Short mmCIF file of C-alpha atoms and ligand atoms in Angstrom, two decimals:
data_model
loop_
_atom_site.label_atom_id
_atom_site.label_comp_id
_atom_site.label_asym_id
_atom_site.label_seq_id
_atom_site.Cartn_x
_atom_site.Cartn_y
_atom_site.Cartn_z
CA MET A 19 -13.45 22.50 -27.44
CA THR A 20 -13.67 25.79 -29.28
CA LEU A 21 -10.17 26.74 -28.05
CA SER A 22 -7.40 26.61 -30.66
CA ARG A 23 -4.56 24.81 -29.55
CA ARG A 24 -2.24 28.07 -29.34
CA HIS A 25 -4.43 30.06 -27.37
CA LEU A 26 -4.29 27.11 -25.14
CA VAL A 27 -1.00 26.57 -24.89
CA ARG A 28 -0.10 30.48 -24.45
CA ASN A 29 -2.66 30.80 -21.74
CA ALA A 30 -1.02 27.95 -19.45
CA ALA A 31 2.41 30.00 -19.91
CA VAL A 32 0.59 32.68 -18.59
CA LEU A 33 -1.55 31.25 -15.75
CA GLY A 34 0.20 27.73 -15.41
CA THR A 35 -3.34 26.46 -14.91
CA ALA A 36 -5.46 23.80 -15.56
CA ALA A 37 -7.91 26.05 -16.89
CA VAL A 38 -6.10 25.67 -20.39
CA LEU A 39 -7.18 22.32 -20.71
CA PRO A 40 -10.02 22.15 -23.09
CA ALA A 41 -11.61 18.93 -20.77
CA ALA A 42 -10.33 19.55 -17.34
CA GLY A 43 -14.18 21.58 -16.15
CA SER A 44 -11.94 23.26 -13.84
CA SER A 45 -11.57 26.91 -13.09
CA TRP A 46 -7.78 27.18 -12.11
CA ALA A 47 -7.68 30.48 -14.11
CA ALA A 48 -9.30 32.42 -11.41
CA THR A 49 -6.45 30.95 -8.70
CA PRO A 50 -3.34 30.15 -10.01
CA PRO A 51 -1.02 27.91 -7.61
CA PRO A 52 1.51 29.57 -5.72
CA GLN A 53 3.89 28.14 -8.25
CA ARG A 54 4.72 30.69 -10.80
CA PRO A 55 5.41 29.51 -14.56
CA ALA A 56 8.72 29.59 -16.04
CA PRO A 57 9.10 31.30 -19.13
CA SER A 58 8.58 29.21 -21.90
CA ARG A 59 11.96 28.59 -23.87
CA ARG A 60 12.22 27.12 -27.57
CA ARG A 61 13.22 24.13 -28.16
CA GLY A 62 16.80 23.67 -28.45
CA LYS A 63 18.28 26.10 -26.12
CA ALA A 64 20.05 25.57 -23.58
CA PRO A 65 18.59 25.55 -20.01
CA SER A 66 19.26 28.27 -17.99
CA PRO A 67 19.91 29.21 -15.46
CA ARG A 68 21.02 25.48 -14.53
CA THR A 69 19.41 24.78 -10.65
CA SER A 70 19.10 21.33 -11.01
CA ALA A 71 21.42 18.64 -9.42
CA THR A 72 22.48 17.75 -12.53
CA GLU A 73 22.47 18.69 -15.95
CA PRO A 74 19.14 17.36 -17.63
CA PHE A 75 19.21 14.31 -19.94
CA THR A 76 22.49 13.18 -18.63
CA VAL A 77 21.20 9.91 -16.82
CA PRO A 78 18.62 7.20 -18.35
CA LEU A 79 15.31 6.64 -16.84
CA HIS A 80 14.92 3.61 -14.08
CA VAL A 81 12.04 1.54 -15.40
CA PRO A 82 11.29 -0.55 -12.22
CA VAL A 83 10.74 -4.14 -12.68
CA PRO A 84 8.29 -5.70 -11.01
CA LEU A 85 9.36 -7.24 -7.08
CA ARG A 86 9.22 -10.94 -7.54
CA PRO A 87 6.53 -12.49 -5.34
CA ARG A 88 6.31 -15.93 -4.19
CA ARG A 89 3.05 -16.94 -5.23
CA MET A 90 1.05 -19.00 -3.11
CA ILE A 91 -2.08 -20.70 -3.20
CA GLY A 92 -4.79 -18.08 -3.08
CA HIS A 93 -2.36 -14.64 -3.45
CA ASP A 94 0.90 -13.22 -3.91
CA PHE A 95 3.80 -13.15 -0.91
CA HIS A 96 6.02 -10.06 -0.94
CA GLN A 97 8.83 -9.15 1.40
CA LEU A 98 9.15 -5.67 2.26
CA THR A 99 12.23 -4.35 4.23
CA THR A 100 11.78 -0.51 5.02
CA ALA A 101 15.65 0.66 6.02
CA GLU A 102 17.70 3.35 5.38
CA SER A 103 20.35 2.65 2.63
CA ARG A 104 22.08 4.58 -0.28
CA VAL A 105 21.05 4.98 -3.83
CA GLU A 106 22.94 6.51 -6.69
CA LEU A 107 19.70 8.91 -7.27
CA LEU A 108 22.77 10.90 -8.93
CA PRO A 109 25.48 10.05 -10.60
CA GLY A 110 28.42 9.35 -8.51
CA ALA A 111 27.15 10.45 -5.20
CA PRO A 112 25.04 8.38 -3.23
CA THR A 113 22.17 9.65 -1.58
CA PRO A 114 20.99 7.74 1.76
CA ILE A 115 17.55 6.98 1.49
CA ARG A 116 14.28 5.14 2.95
CA GLY A 117 13.59 2.84 0.87
CA TYR A 118 11.74 -0.59 0.52
CA ASN A 119 14.34 -3.33 0.00
CA GLY A 120 17.25 -1.24 -0.60
CA GLN A 121 14.90 0.70 -3.40
CA PHE A 122 13.48 3.83 -4.21
CA ALA A 123 10.29 3.82 -6.04
CA PRO A 124 9.93 -0.03 -6.65
CA LEU A 125 7.25 -1.57 -8.42
CA ILE A 126 4.29 -4.10 -7.25
CA VAL A 127 2.08 -5.07 -9.92
CA ALA A 128 -1.06 -7.06 -8.27
CA ARG A 129 -3.69 -8.63 -10.29
CA ARG A 130 -7.77 -8.02 -9.48
CA GLY A 131 -9.07 -10.52 -7.58
CA ARG A 132 -5.60 -11.94 -6.26
CA PRO A 133 -5.28 -11.16 -2.62
CA VAL A 134 -1.41 -9.91 -1.91
CA LEU A 135 0.37 -10.51 1.36
CA ILE A 136 3.10 -8.44 2.48
CA ARG A 137 5.53 -8.95 5.09
CA GLN A 138 6.78 -5.84 6.27
CA VAL A 139 10.28 -5.19 8.26
CA ASN A 140 10.87 -1.56 9.75
CA ARG A 141 14.71 -1.49 10.10
CA MET A 142 14.31 2.11 9.74
CA ASP A 143 14.94 4.07 13.15
CA VAL A 144 11.96 5.85 12.98
CA PRO A 145 8.23 4.30 12.66
CA PHE A 146 6.65 3.10 10.48
CA ALA A 147 3.27 2.56 8.76
CA MET A 148 2.44 1.20 5.39
CA HIS A 149 -0.68 2.94 3.30
CA LEU A 150 -1.96 1.46 -0.28
CA HIS A 151 -2.76 4.91 -1.68
CA GLY A 152 -6.27 4.44 -3.44
CA GLY A 153 -6.98 0.67 -1.97
CA HIS A 154 -9.95 -0.64 -1.16
CA VAL A 155 -8.22 -2.23 2.27
CA PRO A 156 -9.59 -3.31 5.61
CA GLN A 157 -8.67 -0.58 8.71
CA ARG A 158 -6.26 -3.30 9.96
CA PHE A 159 -3.84 -3.06 6.93
CA ASP A 160 -4.93 1.09 6.04
CA GLY A 161 -1.61 2.12 7.43
CA HIS A 162 -3.76 3.65 10.38
CA PRO A 163 -1.22 5.21 12.88
CA MET A 164 -2.53 3.07 15.73
CA TYR A 165 -0.83 -0.15 14.20
CA GLN A 166 2.40 1.53 12.89
CA ALA A 167 5.74 -0.18 13.10
CA GLU A 168 7.69 0.93 15.62
CA PRO A 169 11.72 0.54 14.86
CA GLY A 170 11.95 -3.37 14.73
CA ASP A 171 8.40 -4.69 14.41
CA VAL A 172 7.37 -7.02 12.16
CA ARG A 173 3.66 -6.14 10.39
CA TYR A 174 1.60 -8.12 7.82
CA TYR A 175 -0.41 -6.53 5.07
CA HIS A 176 -3.48 -8.23 3.32
CA TYR A 177 -4.70 -6.32 0.09
CA PRO A 178 -8.21 -8.02 -1.22
CA ASN A 179 -7.68 -6.19 -4.76
CA LYS A 180 -10.86 -6.27 -5.10
CA GLN A 181 -11.24 -2.93 -6.92
CA ARG A 182 -10.59 -1.99 -10.76
CA ALA A 183 -7.61 -2.10 -12.44
CA SER A 184 -5.73 1.68 -11.73
CA THR A 185 -2.21 2.95 -10.70
CA LEU A 186 -2.17 2.96 -7.20
CA TRP A 187 0.63 3.83 -4.54
CA LEU A 188 2.27 2.60 -1.12
CA HIS A 189 3.17 5.05 1.09
CA ASP A 190 4.22 5.62 4.37
CA HIS A 191 0.93 6.73 6.58
CA SER A 192 3.37 7.00 10.24
CA HIS A 193 2.34 9.66 12.78
CA GLY A 194 4.98 11.15 15.23
CA ASP A 195 4.80 8.45 18.33
CA GLY A 196 0.99 6.76 17.24
CA HIS A 197 -0.35 8.37 20.31
CA GLY A 198 -1.69 11.51 18.81
CA HIS A 199 1.07 13.90 18.60
CA GLU A 200 0.05 16.05 15.44
CA HIS A 201 3.85 15.91 14.18
CA SER A 202 3.81 13.52 11.40
CA ASP A 203 6.70 11.12 10.10
CA SER A 204 5.35 10.18 7.00
CA ALA A 205 5.92 13.23 5.14
CA GLU A 206 9.65 13.15 5.80
CA SER A 207 9.31 9.36 5.16
CA ILE A 208 7.97 9.92 1.62
CA TYR A 209 9.83 12.82 0.98
CA ARG A 210 13.08 10.33 1.72
CA GLY A 211 11.68 7.58 -0.74
CA LEU A 212 8.98 5.62 1.22
CA ALA A 213 6.74 5.61 -2.06
CA ALA A 214 6.48 2.34 -4.34
CA THR A 215 3.97 1.94 -7.35
CA TYR A 216 1.32 -0.28 -7.33
CA VAL A 217 -0.02 -1.39 -10.45
CA LEU A 218 -2.97 -3.62 -10.20
CA THR A 219 -4.25 -5.19 -13.57
CA ASP A 220 -7.51 -6.86 -14.58
CA GLY A 221 -9.28 -8.54 -17.41
CA PHE A 222 -11.04 -5.86 -18.10
CA GLU A 223 -8.12 -3.91 -18.98
CA ASP A 224 -6.06 -6.17 -20.29
CA ALA A 225 -9.04 -7.44 -23.27
CA LEU A 226 -8.65 -3.35 -24.65
CA PRO A 227 -5.88 -2.92 -27.30
CA LEU A 228 -3.64 -0.54 -25.70
CA PRO A 229 0.06 0.03 -25.06
CA LYS A 230 1.08 -3.21 -23.03
CA GLY A 231 3.93 -4.50 -21.77
CA ARG A 232 7.11 -2.85 -21.64
CA TYR A 233 5.24 -0.08 -23.65
CA ASP A 234 3.53 0.76 -20.51
CA VAL A 235 5.72 2.46 -18.20
CA PRO A 236 5.32 3.84 -14.61
CA LEU A 237 6.80 7.54 -14.07
CA GLN A 238 7.04 8.69 -10.36
CA ILE A 239 7.44 12.20 -10.54
CA ARG A 240 8.34 14.68 -8.08
CA ASP A 241 10.79 17.18 -6.30
CA ALA A 242 13.93 17.11 -4.33
CA LYS A 243 16.54 19.41 -2.96
CA PHE A 244 20.04 17.48 -2.78
CA GLU A 245 23.15 18.83 -1.51
CA ASP A 246 26.35 18.30 -3.61
CA ASP A 247 27.80 15.52 -1.42
CA GLY A 248 24.01 14.24 -2.93
CA THR A 249 22.26 14.16 0.27
CA LEU A 250 18.71 15.19 0.19
CA SER A 251 17.58 17.83 2.88
CA TYR A 252 14.64 18.03 4.08
CA ASP A 253 12.60 21.25 5.51
CA PRO A 254 8.98 20.34 6.07
CA GLN A 255 7.94 23.85 5.07
CA GLY A 256 10.74 24.09 2.04
CA PHE A 257 8.46 23.33 -0.53
CA ALA A 258 9.37 26.33 -2.77
CA ASP A 259 12.76 25.06 -2.48
CA ARG A 260 12.78 21.80 -4.46
CA PRO A 261 14.62 21.99 -7.45
CA THR A 262 15.55 18.84 -8.74
CA PHE A 263 12.71 16.73 -10.38
CA LEU A 264 12.81 13.02 -9.88
CA VAL A 265 11.40 10.81 -12.86
CA ASN A 266 11.20 7.18 -10.84
CA GLY A 267 14.45 8.42 -8.28
CA ARG A 268 16.32 9.78 -11.55
CA PRO A 269 17.10 13.46 -11.99
CA ARG A 270 15.51 14.66 -15.19
CA PRO A 271 16.22 11.86 -17.01
CA TYR A 272 16.04 10.63 -21.17
CA PHE A 273 14.39 7.64 -21.95
CA GLU A 274 15.21 5.81 -24.85
CA VAL A 275 11.81 4.93 -26.97
CA ALA A 276 10.62 3.14 -29.74
CA ALA A 277 8.57 5.04 -32.40
CA ARG A 278 4.78 3.51 -31.27
CA LYS A 279 2.46 4.44 -28.96
CA TYR A 280 3.33 4.17 -24.81
CA ARG A 281 1.00 4.14 -21.69
CA LEU A 282 2.38 6.81 -19.39
CA ARG A 283 0.99 5.99 -16.18
CA LEU A 284 2.15 9.73 -14.96
CA MET A 285 2.09 9.95 -10.97
CA ASN A 286 2.61 13.43 -8.66
CA THR A 287 4.73 11.46 -5.71
CA ALA A 288 5.73 15.10 -4.68
CA ASN A 289 5.09 16.24 -1.03
CA ASP A 290 3.83 19.60 -2.40
CA ARG A 291 4.33 20.26 -5.43
CA PHE A 292 1.95 20.94 -8.37
CA PHE A 293 3.02 19.72 -12.03
CA LEU A 294 1.90 21.24 -14.93
CA LEU A 295 2.95 18.76 -17.72
CA ARG A 296 3.32 18.76 -21.66
CA LEU A 297 5.35 18.11 -24.50
CA ARG A 298 7.59 21.26 -24.97
CA ASP A 299 6.31 20.26 -29.07
CA GLY A 300 2.49 20.91 -27.77
CA ALA A 301 1.91 17.60 -29.48
CA PRO A 302 -1.30 16.38 -28.21
CA MET A 303 -1.68 13.43 -25.10
CA THR A 304 -4.43 11.15 -24.91
CA GLN A 305 -5.87 10.81 -21.27
CA ILE A 306 -7.33 7.03 -20.48
CA ALA A 307 -7.13 7.24 -16.95
CA SER A 308 -7.16 8.93 -13.56
CA ASP A 309 -6.74 8.07 -9.71
CA GLY A 310 -9.12 4.84 -9.86
CA GLY A 311 -8.24 3.72 -13.54
CA LEU A 312 -9.59 3.87 -16.82
CA LEU A 313 -11.70 6.77 -18.27
CA PRO A 314 -15.44 6.30 -19.22
CA ALA A 315 -13.72 7.48 -22.83
CA PRO A 316 -10.66 9.02 -23.77
CA ALA A 317 -9.81 12.72 -23.49
CA GLN A 318 -7.28 14.54 -26.06
CA VAL A 319 -4.93 16.69 -23.63
CA TRP A 320 -2.28 19.15 -24.39
CA ALA A 321 -1.29 19.43 -20.66
CA VAL A 322 -1.96 17.43 -17.70
CA PRO A 323 -2.43 18.89 -14.07
CA LEU A 324 -0.96 17.11 -12.03
CA TRP A 325 -1.45 17.19 -8.03
CA PRO A 326 -0.02 15.59 -5.11
CA GLY A 327 -1.11 12.31 -4.84
CA GLU A 328 -3.03 11.64 -8.10
CA ARG A 329 -2.12 9.69 -11.24
CA ILE A 330 -2.72 10.40 -14.72
CA ASP A 331 -2.61 7.72 -17.50
CA VAL A 332 -1.91 9.06 -20.91
CA VAL A 333 -0.89 7.40 -24.34
CA VAL A 334 1.63 9.04 -26.00
CA ASP A 335 2.41 8.06 -29.60
CA PHE A 336 6.03 8.47 -30.47
CA SER A 337 5.42 7.24 -34.22
CA ASN A 338 4.53 11.10 -35.17
CA TYR A 339 8.01 11.48 -34.34
CA PRO A 340 10.80 10.65 -36.99
CA VAL A 341 13.59 8.37 -35.37
CA GLY A 342 16.28 10.70 -34.01
CA SER A 343 14.07 13.20 -32.60
CA GLN A 344 13.77 14.03 -28.73
CA VAL A 345 10.54 15.14 -27.12
CA VAL A 346 11.02 17.13 -23.83
CA LEU A 347 8.06 16.61 -21.21
CA GLU A 348 8.21 19.81 -19.08
CA SER A 349 6.19 21.43 -15.76
CA LEU A 350 4.59 24.76 -17.03
CA ALA A 351 3.99 25.15 -13.39
CA SER A 352 7.51 26.26 -11.87
CA PHE A 353 9.15 28.08 -9.67
CA PRO A 354 10.98 31.27 -11.41
CA GLY A 355 14.59 30.36 -11.86
CA GLU A 356 13.65 26.36 -12.01
CA THR A 357 14.49 24.37 -14.90
CA PRO A 358 11.05 23.19 -16.45
CA ASP A 359 12.44 20.10 -17.88
CA VAL A 360 10.69 16.75 -16.38
CA MET A 361 12.41 13.97 -19.08
CA ARG A 362 12.88 13.50 -22.30
CA PHE A 363 12.20 11.00 -24.73
CA ASP A 364 14.68 9.90 -27.48
CA VAL A 365 12.68 8.41 -30.10
CA VAL A 366 15.50 5.44 -30.86
CA ARG A 367 13.91 3.07 -33.37
CA LYS A 368 11.37 1.99 -35.30
CA ALA A 369 8.44 -0.81 -33.65
CA ASP A 370 5.21 -2.52 -34.71
CA ASP A 371 2.26 -1.07 -33.08
CA PRO A 372 -0.42 -3.38 -32.53
CA SER A 373 -2.35 -0.84 -29.87
CA ARG A 374 -4.77 1.36 -30.35
CA VAL A 375 -7.17 3.56 -27.65
CA PRO A 376 -10.86 2.55 -28.35
CA GLY A 377 -13.03 4.90 -28.24
CA GLU A 378 -14.87 4.15 -25.33
CA LEU A 379 -13.17 2.74 -22.76
CA ARG A 380 -14.59 1.59 -18.95
CA PRO A 381 -18.06 3.24 -17.79
CA ALA A 382 -18.16 5.06 -14.53
CA PRO A 383 -19.85 2.91 -11.86
CA ASP A 384 -22.88 4.26 -10.42
CA LEU A 385 -22.66 4.50 -7.10
CA GLY A 386 -26.59 5.34 -5.82
CA THR A 387 -28.31 8.02 -4.75
CA PRO A 388 -27.00 10.38 -1.88
CA VAL A 389 -28.80 10.21 1.43
CA LEU A 390 -26.81 13.15 3.29
CA GLU A 391 -24.07 15.77 2.41
CA ARG A 392 -20.84 16.77 4.82
CA GLU A 393 -19.13 19.79 4.07
CA PHE A 394 -15.33 20.30 4.53
CA ARG A 395 -14.22 23.62 4.84
CA MET A 396 -10.54 23.74 4.29
CA ARG A 397 -8.38 27.02 5.40
CA PHE A 398 -4.86 27.95 6.88
CA ASP A 399 -5.22 29.85 10.36
CA PRO A 400 -2.47 32.52 10.29
CA GLN A 401 -2.89 32.62 14.29
CA THR A 402 -1.48 29.50 14.68
CA GLY A 403 0.24 28.21 11.07
CA ARG A 404 -2.04 24.84 11.50
CA HIS A 405 -3.80 23.70 8.30
CA LEU A 406 -7.48 23.06 9.68
CA ILE A 407 -10.47 20.79 8.13
CA ASN A 408 -13.52 22.55 9.89
CA ASP A 409 -11.82 24.70 12.27
CA ARG A 410 -9.70 21.36 13.82
CA VAL A 411 -6.35 20.00 13.37
CA PHE A 412 -6.05 16.41 13.13
CA ASP A 413 -6.10 14.40 16.67
CA MET A 414 -6.36 10.72 16.24
CA HIS A 415 -8.46 10.20 19.60
CA ARG A 416 -11.38 12.17 18.10
CA VAL A 417 -13.51 10.65 15.39
CA ASP A 418 -14.92 13.68 13.28
CA PHE A 419 -18.05 11.81 11.75
CA ARG A 420 -19.51 8.18 11.42
CA SER A 421 -20.53 6.86 8.39
CA ARG A 422 -22.66 4.18 7.16
CA LEU A 423 -21.52 1.27 5.42
CA GLY A 424 -22.90 1.24 1.69
CA LYS A 425 -24.64 4.53 2.48
CA THR A 426 -24.06 7.27 -0.50
CA GLU A 427 -22.89 10.92 0.41
CA VAL A 428 -22.06 13.89 -0.93
CA TRP A 429 -18.93 15.45 0.19
CA ARG A 430 -18.68 19.17 -0.65
CA VAL A 431 -14.99 20.56 0.10
CA VAL A 432 -14.67 24.33 0.23
CA ASN A 433 -11.25 26.11 -0.05
CA GLU A 434 -11.48 28.70 1.80
CA ASP A 435 -8.39 30.00 1.52
CA VAL A 436 -9.40 32.85 -0.86
CA GLU A 437 -6.72 35.35 0.67
CA MET A 438 -3.77 33.26 0.67
CA GLY A 439 -4.27 31.70 -2.29
CA LEU A 440 -3.38 28.15 -0.85
CA PRO A 441 -4.40 25.22 -3.04
CA HIS A 442 -6.22 22.11 -0.71
CA SER A 443 -7.06 18.52 -1.91
CA MET A 444 -8.94 15.92 -0.62
CA HIS A 445 -8.57 12.52 0.11
CA PRO A 446 -10.58 9.87 1.57
CA HIS A 447 -8.82 6.61 2.72
CA LEU A 448 -11.14 3.14 1.88
CA ALA A 449 -13.33 4.45 -1.28
CA GLN A 450 -12.85 5.82 -4.75
CA PHE A 451 -15.32 8.77 -5.78
CA ARG A 452 -17.38 10.60 -8.69
CA ILE A 453 -16.62 14.40 -8.81
CA LEU A 454 -20.01 15.54 -9.18
CA ASP A 455 -19.38 19.25 -9.73
CA ARG A 456 -16.78 21.71 -9.85
CA ASN A 457 -18.69 25.60 -8.40
CA GLY A 458 -21.75 24.06 -9.67
CA ARG A 459 -20.28 23.11 -12.93
CA PRO A 460 -20.31 19.02 -14.31
CA PRO A 461 -16.84 17.97 -14.66
CA GLY A 462 -15.00 17.25 -17.96
CA PRO A 463 -13.76 13.72 -19.39
CA THR A 464 -10.74 14.03 -17.64
CA GLU A 465 -12.60 14.29 -14.73
CA ALA A 466 -15.64 11.84 -15.22
CA GLY A 467 -14.32 8.51 -13.80
CA LEU A 468 -12.92 7.40 -10.46
CA LYS A 469 -10.61 9.24 -8.48
CA ASP A 470 -9.13 9.32 -5.04
CA THR A 471 -7.57 12.53 -4.75
CA VAL A 472 -8.46 15.93 -6.00
CA THR A 473 -7.36 19.44 -5.54
CA VAL A 474 -9.89 22.36 -5.13
CA ALA A 475 -8.95 25.87 -5.85
CA PRO A 476 -9.13 28.50 -3.20
CA GLY A 477 -12.53 30.01 -3.32
CA GLU A 478 -13.49 26.87 -4.92
CA THR A 479 -16.67 24.31 -4.23
CA LEU A 480 -16.08 20.78 -5.05
CA ARG A 481 -18.76 18.27 -4.51
CA PHE A 482 -18.02 14.72 -4.54
CA ALA A 483 -20.17 10.80 -4.44
CA VAL A 484 -18.60 8.71 -2.27
CA LYS A 485 -19.86 4.68 -1.00
CA PHE A 486 -17.65 3.32 1.48
CA THR A 487 -18.49 -0.42 1.17
CA ASP A 488 -17.36 -3.91 2.69
CA TYR A 489 -14.96 -2.74 5.87
CA THR A 490 -15.82 -1.02 9.12
CA GLY A 491 -13.74 1.05 11.28
CA LEU A 492 -11.32 3.84 11.26
CA PHE A 493 -10.29 5.38 8.06
CA MET A 494 -8.35 9.20 7.90
CA TYR A 495 -9.19 11.67 4.98
CA HIS A 496 -6.93 14.73 4.54
CA CYS A 497 -5.12 16.81 2.20
CA HIS A 498 -2.33 15.54 0.62
CA MET A 499 0.00 18.40 0.65
CA MET A 500 2.25 16.79 2.85
CA ASN A 501 2.95 20.04 4.66
CA HIS A 502 -0.97 20.78 5.39
CA VAL A 503 -1.15 17.38 7.09
CA ASP A 504 2.00 18.03 8.75
CA MET A 505 0.62 21.25 9.97
CA GLY A 506 -2.80 19.29 11.46
CA MET A 507 -5.21 19.02 7.59
CA MET A 508 -6.51 15.60 8.32
CA GLY A 509 -9.40 14.09 10.08
CA GLN A 510 -10.47 10.49 10.71
CA MET A 511 -13.95 9.06 10.54
CA GLU A 512 -15.39 5.57 11.46
CA VAL A 513 -17.39 3.47 9.23
CA VAL A 514 -20.27 1.69 11.05
CA ARG A 515 -22.80 -0.66 10.30
CU1 LIG J 607 -1.51 9.43 0.08
CU2 LIG J 607 -3.78 9.01 3.49
O1 LIG J 607 -2.55 9.13 1.51
CU1 LIG J 608 -4.43 7.44 0.77
CU1 LIG J 609 -4.21 21.75 1.71
#
C-alpha cells in the first residue's frame, strides 16, 4: 500500500486493469483485458458521445423486493415460472425478456440452514435448467443439462443452504437439446433476463454491525444492446457492441441514498463484459465480501475489478458527502466511444448510522491439505474458432476427470492465450475455493476469502484449493465468459466416493 491514490487512479485510467488495486495481488498490468478504458472525464462535464439507449441517470434504480415464499415446515417454498414477457426496462419502450415470474433480476432472500424448495415451470419455447451459481447443491438440482426442463415441463429444485452467507445468483444452464450439442441456449437466456439474485443470510453475519435492511442493496450490473423499439438484440459474439449498462435491469439509473453507509452487493451478470468499477471522485470503498461471502478482513479499494459471474460487496459511506451531492459509479474498462457511467448515487437526506465495518470479518475456512493437483489449460483455437480446456471442447457424454469426495485438490489454471490477449475464467460447480497464488504470488486481501469464479489473465497461472463435499455425481466447470462457453469452454467432472 505504498502507492498514492492519485497514482493508482492514473494507472487505472491508462491500463483499465486491476493491477491498480493495492490489495488485489493480481497482475493485470502486463495484460490489459480486451476492453480499453474510456478517457476519464471531469465531474460535471456532459457525457459525450452518447451511445447508450437512454440518457444516463434519468431512470430511478429498481431495488427488488424479495420474492415472498410460502413458509412451510422446515423450508421456504417458491414458485418460479420462466416465461417470455414484456418489461419496461427503458422508459416508454417495453422490452421482450425471458424472466422469472415476469421479472427481470428478481431477488430471493434465503437463510442458512433453512432449505428453499422451488417449483419451476418452463413456459418459454426454449429449454431451461436452473443453476444456483455458487451454491452447494446436489447434482439433481444443480442445473445439469440432463435434467433441463423442455418447454412446458415442471421441475423441483431443493437448495439445502448449508453454506456461509453470501451473494449467489440463479441463472439458466441449459444446453441446446440436452443431448450434448455444443451450442448452448444459456448464454442467450441469461442475456434476455434469466438472472435472479439469491442472497443467503446467516446468524454470523447478522451479529456484525454491517449496514442492513434497506441499506443493503444488491446491484446486478451488466451490459446490453437495445434497438430503438426497446428490443434486446443478441449476437453471441457481439460482446464489443453492448453499449447500454443496466443495473437491476434499468439503464444507468440514479439511486437516492441517505448520507450514511450502504452495503452494495456488486454482481457482474453480464455475459462477457469486464467492469472496473470506481467512484468518479476517486473516493475509496471498503470491500467486505467476495463470491463466497465475507472476507477475513475488510480491504480499502479505489476500484473494483468485476468479471462475469463474480460478486464483490463493498461498503460506501455517503456521509462523506453533503446532502445534495451526486456521486457517479463508473467503469474504467469501457470500449472506446462508450459512456463509462454505470449509475449515480444522489445523496438526498441525512440518516442515523449505527453501522460500522469491524476490523475483522470472517476467517476463511480451512480446506485441508491437498492430495493432488490438476491442470486446466485454457485457450482459444483459431483453427476451429473454439475455446478449449485441455485441448477439448465440452461434451456432456464425456467425464473429464473424477474427484474424490472430501479430498482437497489444487486446480492450476493456465491461460495460454498470450497472443490473442484473451482473459479466461474458471468456475467449478458444487464448491467454493480459496486462491493459493497467482504466478506464484499469494493473493492480496481482496482475494483472501472464498470464491467460486476467478479470472486469469493471458499468460498467467493461478492456483486454488478446492474440496468437494456432501454430494456425488456430475458437475460442470467452465469459463464464465458466456461466448467462450458457447464455443465449448466447459468440462464435466464426476465426484465419487
Ligand atoms: Cu454461473 Cu455453471 O455457472
Ligand atoms: Cu455456477
Ligand atoms: Cu474463456
